[in-house]
Coordinates of C-alpha atoms and ligand atoms in Angstrom, one line a residue:
M7 CA -61.0 11.7 -18.9
N8 CA -58.8 8.7 -19.8
A9 CA -56.6 6.5 -17.6
S10 CA -53.6 8.9 -17.9
G11 CA -55.7 11.7 -16.6
A12 CA -55.7 13.6 -19.9
D13 CA -58.8 14.7 -21.9
S14 CA -59.5 16.7 -25.0
A15 CA -59.9 20.0 -23.2
G16 CA -56.2 20.3 -22.4
I17 CA -56.6 19.0 -18.9
W18 CA -54.0 16.8 -17.4
A19 CA -54.7 15.2 -13.9
P20 CA -52.1 12.5 -13.4
P21 CA -52.3 10.2 -10.4
V22 CA -50.2 11.5 -7.4
G23 CA -48.2 9.6 -4.8
P24 CA -49.4 8.8 -1.3
A25 CA -49.5 11.5 1.4
A26 CA -46.9 11.1 4.2
P27 CA -48.4 11.1 7.7
R28 CA -48.3 14.6 9.2
D29 CA -49.8 16.2 12.2
L30 CA -51.3 19.6 11.3
C31 CA -51.6 19.2 7.6
T32 CA -54.0 20.2 4.8
D33 CA -52.4 17.9 2.3
C34 CA -51.1 20.7 0.1
G35 CA -49.2 18.1 -1.9
V36 CA -45.6 18.7 -0.7
S37 CA -45.6 15.4 1.3
R38 CA -46.5 13.6 -1.9
T39 CA -43.5 14.9 -3.9
D40 CA -40.1 13.1 -4.4
D41 CA -38.8 14.9 -1.3
P42 CA -41.5 14.9 1.4
K43 CA -39.0 16.2 4.0
R44 CA -39.5 19.6 2.3
C45 CA -42.6 20.0 4.5
G46 CA -40.2 21.1 7.2
K47 CA -39.4 24.3 5.4
A48 CA -42.6 24.6 3.3
C49 CA -45.3 24.3 5.8
Q50 CA -47.3 27.2 7.2
F51 CA -48.1 25.0 10.3
I52 CA -44.5 24.4 11.2
A53 CA -42.3 27.5 11.3
P54 CA -43.7 30.0 8.8
D55 CA -41.7 33.0 7.9
Y56 CA -44.3 35.4 6.6
P57 CA -42.2 38.6 6.9
G58 CA -39.3 37.0 4.9
L59 CA -41.5 35.5 2.2
E60 CA -43.6 38.7 1.8
V61 CA -40.4 40.6 1.1
A62 CA -39.2 37.9 -1.3
A63 CA -42.6 37.9 -3.2
H64 CA -43.4 41.7 -3.1
G65 CA -40.1 43.3 -2.7
R66 CA -41.1 45.0 0.6
A67 CA -42.5 44.4 4.0
R68 CA -46.0 45.6 5.2
D69 CA -45.9 49.4 5.4
P70 CA -46.8 50.7 8.9
A71 CA -48.0 53.9 7.2
R72 CA -50.7 51.9 5.4
P73 CA -52.9 50.5 8.2
D74 CA -54.8 48.1 5.9
E75 CA -51.6 46.2 5.2
Q76 CA -51.6 45.1 8.8
F77 CA -54.8 43.2 8.0
F78 CA -54.4 42.2 4.4
G79 CA -50.6 42.1 3.8
P80 CA -48.7 44.2 1.2
F81 CA -50.8 45.5 -1.7
R82 CA -50.6 48.2 -4.3
Q83 CA -54.2 48.5 -5.0
M84 CA -57.4 47.3 -3.4
L85 CA -60.5 47.2 -5.7
R86 CA -64.1 46.2 -6.0
A87 CA -64.4 44.3 -9.2
S88 CA -66.6 42.2 -11.4
L89 CA -66.5 40.7 -14.9
K90 CA -68.9 42.5 -17.1
H91 CA -69.9 39.1 -18.5
P92 CA -69.7 36.6 -15.6
S93 CA -68.5 33.2 -16.5
A94 CA -71.0 30.4 -16.2
G95 CA -70.3 28.1 -13.2
A96 CA -67.9 30.5 -11.5
Q97 CA -68.1 31.1 -7.8
W98 CA -68.6 34.9 -8.2
T99 CA -68.0 36.4 -11.6
G100 CA -65.0 34.1 -12.5
I101 CA -62.1 36.6 -12.3
A102 CA -59.8 33.9 -10.9
T103 CA -60.3 31.4 -13.7
R104 CA -60.6 34.2 -16.4
I105 CA -57.1 35.3 -15.5
G106 CA -55.9 31.7 -16.0
E107 CA -57.7 31.6 -19.4
K108 CA -56.1 34.8 -20.5
L109 CA -52.6 33.6 -19.5
L110 CA -53.1 30.6 -21.7
E111 CA -54.7 32.5 -24.5
T112 CA -51.8 35.0 -24.7
G113 CA -49.2 32.3 -24.4
A114 CA -47.8 33.8 -21.2
V115 CA -47.7 30.4 -19.5
D116 CA -47.4 26.8 -20.6
A117 CA -49.9 25.6 -18.0
V118 CA -52.2 26.6 -15.1
L119 CA -52.2 24.5 -12.0
T120 CA -55.5 24.5 -10.2
M121 CA -58.4 22.4 -9.0
M122 CA -61.4 20.8 -10.7
A123 CA -64.2 18.8 -9.2
D124 CA -63.5 15.2 -8.5
P125 CA -65.5 13.2 -11.2
E126 CA -67.2 11.3 -8.4
D127 CA -68.1 14.2 -6.2
R128 CA -68.8 17.8 -7.3
W129 CA -67.7 19.2 -3.9
K130 CA -64.4 17.4 -3.7
P131 CA -61.4 19.3 -5.2
A132 CA -58.9 17.5 -7.4
P133 CA -55.7 19.0 -8.8
M134 CA -55.2 19.4 -12.5
L135 CA -52.9 21.1 -15.0
V136 CA -54.6 23.0 -17.8
T137 CA -53.0 23.8 -21.1
D138 CA -55.9 24.9 -23.2
P139 CA -57.9 28.0 -22.2
K140 CA -61.2 26.1 -22.7
G141 CA -60.1 23.7 -19.9
M142 CA -60.3 26.5 -17.3
A143 CA -64.1 26.1 -17.4
A144 CA -63.6 22.9 -15.4
A145 CA -61.9 24.9 -12.6
R146 CA -64.7 27.3 -12.0
G147 CA -66.5 27.3 -8.7
M148 CA -65.7 26.6 -5.1
R149 CA -65.1 23.1 -3.7
M150 CA -64.8 22.3 0.0
G151 CA -61.9 20.2 1.1
Y152 CA -58.3 19.6 0.6
A153 CA -56.5 18.2 -2.4
P154 CA -52.7 17.9 -3.1
L155 CA -52.3 20.8 -5.6
L156 CA -48.6 21.0 -5.3
A157 CA -48.0 17.3 -6.0
L158 CA -48.4 18.3 -9.6
L159 CA -45.4 20.7 -9.6
E160 CA -43.0 17.8 -10.4
P161 CA -45.1 16.3 -13.1
A162 CA -45.4 19.9 -14.6
R163 CA -41.7 20.3 -14.7
A164 CA -41.2 16.8 -16.1
K165 CA -43.6 17.7 -19.0
G166 CA -41.3 20.6 -19.8
Y167 CA -43.7 23.4 -18.5
K168 CA -41.4 26.2 -17.6
R169 CA -43.8 29.0 -17.2
L170 CA -46.6 28.2 -14.8
A171 CA -49.6 29.9 -13.1
V172 CA -51.0 28.5 -9.9
I173 CA -54.4 29.3 -8.5
G174 CA -54.5 28.3 -4.8
I175 CA -55.7 28.9 -1.3
P176 CA -53.3 30.4 1.3
C177 CA -51.8 27.2 2.8
Q178 CA -51.0 26.0 -0.7
V179 CA -49.5 29.3 -1.7
Y180 CA -47.4 29.5 1.4
A181 CA -45.7 26.2 0.6
L182 CA -45.4 27.2 -3.1
R183 CA -43.6 30.4 -2.2
A184 CA -41.3 28.7 0.4
L185 CA -40.2 26.3 -2.4
E186 CA -40.3 28.7 -5.3
R187 CA -36.6 29.2 -5.7
E188 CA -35.7 25.5 -5.7
L189 CA -38.6 24.7 -8.1
G190 CA -36.8 26.5 -10.8
F191 CA -39.7 27.6 -13.0
D192 CA -38.7 30.4 -15.5
R193 CA -41.9 32.2 -14.6
L194 CA -44.4 31.7 -11.9
Y195 CA -47.7 33.6 -11.6
V196 CA -49.6 33.2 -8.3
I197 CA -53.3 33.9 -8.2
G198 CA -54.6 33.4 -4.7
T199 CA -58.1 33.3 -3.2
P200 CA -58.8 34.0 0.5
C201 CA -59.8 31.0 2.5
S202 CA -61.3 30.3 5.8
D203 CA -63.3 27.6 7.6
N204 CA -62.4 24.8 5.2
T205 CA -63.1 21.3 6.3
T206 CA -62.9 17.8 4.8
T207 CA -65.3 17.2 1.9
E208 CA -66.9 14.4 3.9
K209 CA -67.7 16.7 6.8
F210 CA -69.0 19.3 4.4
H211 CA -71.5 16.9 3.1
D212 CA -72.8 16.5 6.7
F213 CA -73.3 20.3 6.8
L214 CA -75.2 20.3 3.5
A215 CA -77.5 17.7 5.0
L216 CA -78.4 20.1 7.7
L217 CA -79.2 22.8 5.3
A218 CA -81.7 21.1 3.0
D219 CA -83.9 18.0 2.7
D220 CA -82.3 17.3 -0.7
P221 CA -78.6 18.1 -0.1
D222 CA -77.4 16.1 -3.1
T223 CA -79.1 18.7 -5.3
I224 CA -77.1 21.6 -3.9
T225 CA -74.7 22.8 -6.6
Y226 CA -73.4 26.1 -5.0
L227 CA -72.8 27.5 -1.6
E228 CA -71.3 30.8 -0.6
F229 CA -71.0 32.9 2.6
R230 CA -71.9 36.3 1.2
A231 CA -70.8 39.6 2.5
D232 CA -74.4 40.6 3.3
Y233 CA -74.5 38.0 6.1
H234 CA -76.4 35.4 4.1
V235 CA -75.4 32.0 2.8
E236 CA -76.5 31.5 -0.7
L237 CA -77.5 28.0 -1.9
R238 CA -78.3 27.0 -5.5
F239 CA -80.0 23.8 -6.5
T240 CA -79.9 21.6 -9.6
D241 CA -83.5 22.7 -10.5
G242 CA -82.5 26.4 -10.6
R243 CA -83.8 27.3 -7.1
V244 CA -81.8 29.9 -5.1
K245 CA -82.1 30.1 -1.3
A246 CA -80.5 32.8 1.0
V247 CA -80.1 31.8 4.6
P248 CA -79.1 34.5 7.2
F249 CA -75.9 33.5 9.0
L250 CA -77.7 33.6 12.3
Q251 CA -80.1 30.9 11.2
L252 CA -77.4 28.5 10.1
P253 CA -77.3 25.2 12.1
I254 CA -73.7 25.9 13.3
S255 CA -74.5 24.8 16.8
K256 CA -75.5 21.4 15.5
L257 CA -72.0 20.8 14.0
P258 CA -69.6 18.6 16.0
P259 CA -66.7 20.4 17.7
D260 CA -64.2 18.9 15.3
F261 CA -66.2 20.0 12.2
F262 CA -63.5 22.5 11.4
P263 CA -60.0 20.9 11.7
L264 CA -57.4 22.6 13.9
T265 CA -55.5 23.6 10.8
C266 CA -58.3 25.8 9.6
R267 CA -59.1 27.2 13.1
T268 CA -55.5 28.3 13.5
C269 CA -54.4 29.3 10.0
V270 CA -52.8 32.7 10.1
D271 CA -53.3 33.8 6.5
Y272 CA -56.9 34.6 5.5
T273 CA -56.2 36.8 2.5
N274 CA -53.4 34.9 0.8
T275 CA -50.7 37.5 1.4
L276 CA -48.1 35.8 -0.7
S277 CA -50.1 35.8 -3.9
D278 CA -49.4 38.2 -6.8
I279 CA -53.1 39.0 -6.8
T280 CA -55.8 38.0 -4.3
V281 CA -59.2 37.4 -5.8
G282 CA -62.0 37.2 -3.2
Y283 CA -65.2 38.8 -2.3
M284 CA -65.0 39.8 1.4
G285 CA -64.5 43.6 0.9
G286 CA -66.6 43.8 -2.3
Q287 CA -70.1 44.5 -0.9
G288 CA -71.7 42.1 -3.3
E289 CA -69.0 42.3 -5.9
Q290 CA -65.6 40.8 -6.0
W291 CA -62.6 42.1 -4.1
L292 CA -59.1 42.3 -5.5
L293 CA -55.8 42.9 -3.8
V294 CA -53.1 43.6 -6.4
R295 CA -49.9 43.0 -4.5
N296 CA -47.0 43.5 -6.8
E297 CA -46.0 44.1 -10.4
R298 CA -46.9 40.6 -11.5
G299 CA -50.3 41.1 -10.0
A300 CA -50.8 44.3 -11.9
E301 CA -49.8 42.4 -15.1
L302 CA -52.4 39.8 -14.3
L303 CA -55.2 42.4 -13.8
S304 CA -54.2 44.2 -17.0
L305 CA -54.9 40.9 -18.9
L306 CA -58.6 41.4 -18.2
G307 CA -58.6 44.8 -20.0
D308 CA -62.1 46.3 -20.2
E309 CA -63.7 42.9 -19.5
V310 CA -63.6 43.9 -15.8
K311 CA -65.5 46.7 -14.1
L312 CA -63.4 48.2 -11.3
S313 CA -64.2 50.7 -8.5
A314 CA -62.9 51.8 -5.1
P315 CA -64.2 49.6 -2.3
G316 CA -66.5 51.2 0.3
S317 CA -66.3 50.8 4.1
A318 CA -69.0 51.3 6.7
G319 CA -69.9 50.2 10.2
K320 CA -67.7 49.3 13.1
R321 CA -66.2 46.0 13.8
Q322 CA -65.2 46.0 17.4
S323 CA -68.4 44.7 19.1
A324 CA -68.8 42.0 16.5
V325 CA -65.3 40.8 17.0
K326 CA -65.7 40.9 20.8
G327 CA -68.9 38.9 20.6
F328 CA -67.2 36.4 18.3
M329 CA -64.3 36.1 20.7
A330 CA -66.5 35.4 23.7
N331 CA -68.2 32.6 21.8
V332 CA -64.9 31.1 20.5
A333 CA -63.6 31.1 24.1
R334 CA -66.7 29.3 25.3
A335 CA -66.6 26.7 22.5
A336 CA -62.9 26.1 23.0
G337 CA -63.6 25.5 26.7
G338 CA -66.2 22.9 25.8
L339 CA -69.1 25.2 26.7
P340 CA -72.2 25.6 24.5
L341 CA -72.3 28.6 22.2
R342 CA -74.4 31.5 23.5
R343 CA -77.5 31.5 21.4
M344 CA -79.9 34.4 20.8
P345 CA -83.5 33.8 21.5
G346 CA -85.3 32.5 18.4
W347 CA -87.5 35.6 18.0
V348 CA -84.5 38.0 18.1
R349 CA -82.7 36.2 15.3
P350 CA -84.7 37.4 12.3
I351 CA -84.5 41.0 13.6
V352 CA -80.7 40.9 14.0
G353 CA -80.4 39.0 10.8
W354 CA -82.3 41.9 9.1
L355 CA -80.2 44.5 10.8
M356 CA -76.7 43.1 10.3
P357 CA -76.4 43.8 6.5
R358 CA -77.7 47.3 7.2
I359 CA -75.7 48.4 10.3
G360 CA -73.0 45.7 10.6
P361 CA -69.5 46.2 9.2
R362 CA -69.5 46.4 5.4
G363 CA -67.0 46.6 2.6
T364 CA -63.4 46.9 3.8
E365 CA -64.6 47.0 7.4
F366 CA -66.3 43.6 6.9
A367 CA -63.0 42.3 5.5
R368 CA -61.1 43.7 8.6
T369 CA -63.7 42.2 10.9
R370 CA -63.2 38.7 9.4
V371 CA -59.4 38.9 9.5
E372 CA -59.5 40.0 13.2
M373 CA -62.0 37.2 14.0
K374 CA -59.7 34.7 12.4
A375 CA -56.7 36.0 14.3
V376 CA -58.6 35.8 17.6
E377 CA -59.7 32.2 16.7
T378 CA -56.1 31.2 15.9
V379 CA -54.7 32.4 19.3
I380 CA -57.5 30.9 21.4
H381 CA -57.5 27.5 19.7
L382 CA -53.7 27.2 19.4
R383 CA -53.1 28.1 23.0
R384 CA -55.7 25.6 24.1
E385 CA -54.9 22.7 21.8
E386 CA -51.2 23.1 20.7
P387 CA -49.6 25.6 23.1
R388 CA -46.1 24.6 22.1
R389 CA -46.8 25.7 18.5
V390 CA -47.9 29.2 19.5
K391 CA -44.4 30.6 19.3
S392 CA -43.5 29.2 16.0
M393 CA -46.8 29.6 14.2
I394 CA -48.2 33.0 15.1
P395 CA -46.5 35.9 13.4
D396 CA -46.1 39.3 14.9
H397 CA -48.8 40.9 12.7
V398 CA -51.4 38.5 14.1
W399 CA -50.5 39.4 17.6
A400 CA -50.9 43.1 16.7
L401 CA -54.4 42.3 15.3
V402 CA -55.6 40.7 18.5
E403 CA -54.0 43.0 21.0
P404 CA -56.9 45.5 21.1
Y405 CA -59.1 42.6 22.3
G406 CA -56.8 41.9 25.3
L407 CA -54.9 39.0 23.8
T408 CA -51.2 39.6 24.2
P409 CA -48.4 37.1 23.9
E410 CA -46.7 35.7 27.0
E411 CA -42.9 36.0 27.0
D412 CA -42.5 32.4 25.7
E413 CA -45.2 32.9 23.0
R414 CA -43.4 35.3 20.7
R415 CA -40.6 34.6 18.3
T416 CA -37.4 36.6 18.9
G417 CA -33.9 36.2 17.8
P418 CA -31.5 37.9 15.3
R419 CA -33.0 36.2 12.2
Y420 CA -36.5 37.2 13.0
D421 CA -35.9 40.6 14.4
K422 CA -33.8 41.6 11.4
K423 CA -36.7 40.8 9.0
Q424 CA -39.2 42.7 11.2
G425 CA -37.0 45.8 10.9
Ligands
FAD16 C1 -62.7 26.7 1.3 C2 -62.7 28.1 0.7 C3 -63.1 29.2 1.5 C4 -63.1 30.5 1.0 N1 -63.5 31.5 1.8 C5 -63.5 32.8 1.4 C6 -63.7 33.9 2.2 O1 -64.0 33.7 3.4 N2 -63.7 35.1 1.7 C7 -63.4 35.4 0.4 O2 -63.4 36.5 0.0 N3 -63.1 34.3 -0.5 C8 -63.2 33.1 0.0 N4 -62.9 32.0 -0.8 C9 -62.7 32.3 -2.3 C10 -64.0 32.4 -3.1 O3 -64.8 31.3 -2.8 C11 -63.8 32.5 -4.6 O4 -63.0 31.5 -5.0 C12 -63.1 33.8 -5.0 O5 -63.9 34.8 -4.6 C13 -62.9 33.8 -6.5 O6 -64.1 33.9 -7.2 P1 -64.2 33.7 -8.8 O7 -65.6 33.8 -9.2 O8 -63.2 34.7 -9.3 O9 -63.6 32.2 -8.9 P2 -63.7 31.1 -10.0 O10 -63.3 31.8 -11.4 O11 -65.0 30.4 -10.0 O12 -62.4 30.2 -9.6 C14 -62.4 29.6 -8.4 C15 -61.0 29.0 -8.2 O13 -60.8 28.4 -6.9 C16 -60.3 27.1 -7.1 N5 -60.8 26.3 -6.0 C17 -62.1 25.9 -5.7 N6 -62.2 25.2 -4.6 C18 -60.9 25.0 -4.2 C19 -60.4 24.3 -3.1 N7 -61.1 23.7 -2.2 N8 -59.0 24.4 -2.9 C20 -58.2 25.1 -3.7 N9 -58.7 25.8 -4.8 C21 -60.0 25.7 -5.0 C22 -60.8 26.6 -8.4 O14 -60.1 25.6 -8.9 C23 -60.7 27.9 -9.3 O15 -59.4 28.0 -9.8 C24 -62.8 30.7 -0.4 C25 -62.4 29.6 -1.2 C26 -62.4 28.3 -0.7 C27 -61.9 27.2 -1.5
SF4_17 S1 -49.8 21.1 4.5 FE1 -48.3 20.6 2.9 S2 -46.3 21.4 3.7 FE2 -47.7 21.2 5.4 S3 -47.3 19.1 6.3 FE3 -49.1 19.0 4.9 S4 -48.2 18.4 2.9 FE4 -46.5 19.2 4.2
SF4_18 S1 -58.5 27.9 6.2 FE1 -56.2 28.1 6.0 S2 -55.5 26.1 6.5 FE2 -57.6 25.8 6.1 S3 -57.7 25.2 3.9 FE3 -58.0 27.5 4.1 S4 -55.9 28.3 3.8 FE4 -55.7 26.1 4.3

């Protein structure tokens, strides 16, 4: 890549301005734009309006007659999916980046805004604009950390890109949707991935060091839906570690920043299409949310194998156990650990009897909701009212977490949207 950030594969990664100091912030890029004050209306950590933006993006609110929308946001179709020919270097089979390639191949967009790996550190995300389908290969795979994706919106506009696709995680997509109108793109496609438990790239390196003697040779990590973490190494080795045997208790309490412990949107409810794996039982998991999302899926034609997702097991006891541990950890108490000899047995049982498929996805969404309420109440109680939407309160209510009077948003503007 040359000094202007351009290279021959149609990738443009210009330098971005400095970040403005912010309290709860994942550096989505808005504070680095010409008008950093826009954080006030764009940030999911300040006063998010999920009901309003869901209606704006999808044309309707969550439908109470479709219970899964209370977990995952509005969607037309939920599918298990995989590319028949997985893309090399992709996190799963590469559906997210293949959609980007297709949009460029068909000329539907001028550019795709997404992340590549920082040239100095394969785990650090760095934003880029891609104009050549071949350039999308550099986006494949998951990086851990934050990078100012949206800081490239203004450079994209200045370049004359009017039709844009953005691939982003939920906190980036929230800000993008909040600013969508004023950004003035002729066409905007939003491909979202779920996201949870992100942390800074520096801290993630500390985690890798606990997982292997040769952490610099780890090229891939994924929390699979079968309760294992998969690691791949430069020499081709693959290792699967059961969740229960992860060194989580060795991580410092601030390993996960408060942003990611209190983020209310796991499944990227404002994207046109969510591309994840949680409900896929070993395959990928798609939520096609609106007409534009259907258009994006149709671009894949018969390259993609689709089926209905399965669902098995029961989530309640897993969520309750998780909640008890979160409450202990938030109160500064050590996590309750299972005796060493029980772990392999439970580790073997979980993929067989634990929640699977859509039930696994519901489990994770409820766990995240529980975590949000407990941590925010403890660390930033004044933000509870503005940050926690009603649908999150509804998810935690069966576990005995109900809002106090001053913890719930009320008022004509908000009530109207709920109705
Ligand atoms: C921190 C993090 C946590 C995640 N947790 C979950 C989860 O719990 N459940 C789940 O179903 N899915 C999760 N995902 C999404 C998952 O890792 C895959 O990205 C998704 O399943 C799509 O797979 P794919 O093969 O289609 O992606 P690919 O075709 O390989 O494309 C991946 C896309 O993600 C972008 N990307 C990679 N790292 C980042 C980053 N740090 N920030 C922003 N964009 C990035 C890439 O630029 C690329 O466009 C998470 C992603 C991240 C970044
Ligand atoms: S996450 Fe984005 S919108 Fe929120 S404060 Fe940080 S830069 Fe601003
Ligand atoms: S967990 Fe939430 S806040 Fe943290 S990076 Fe992911 S989407 Fe953003």
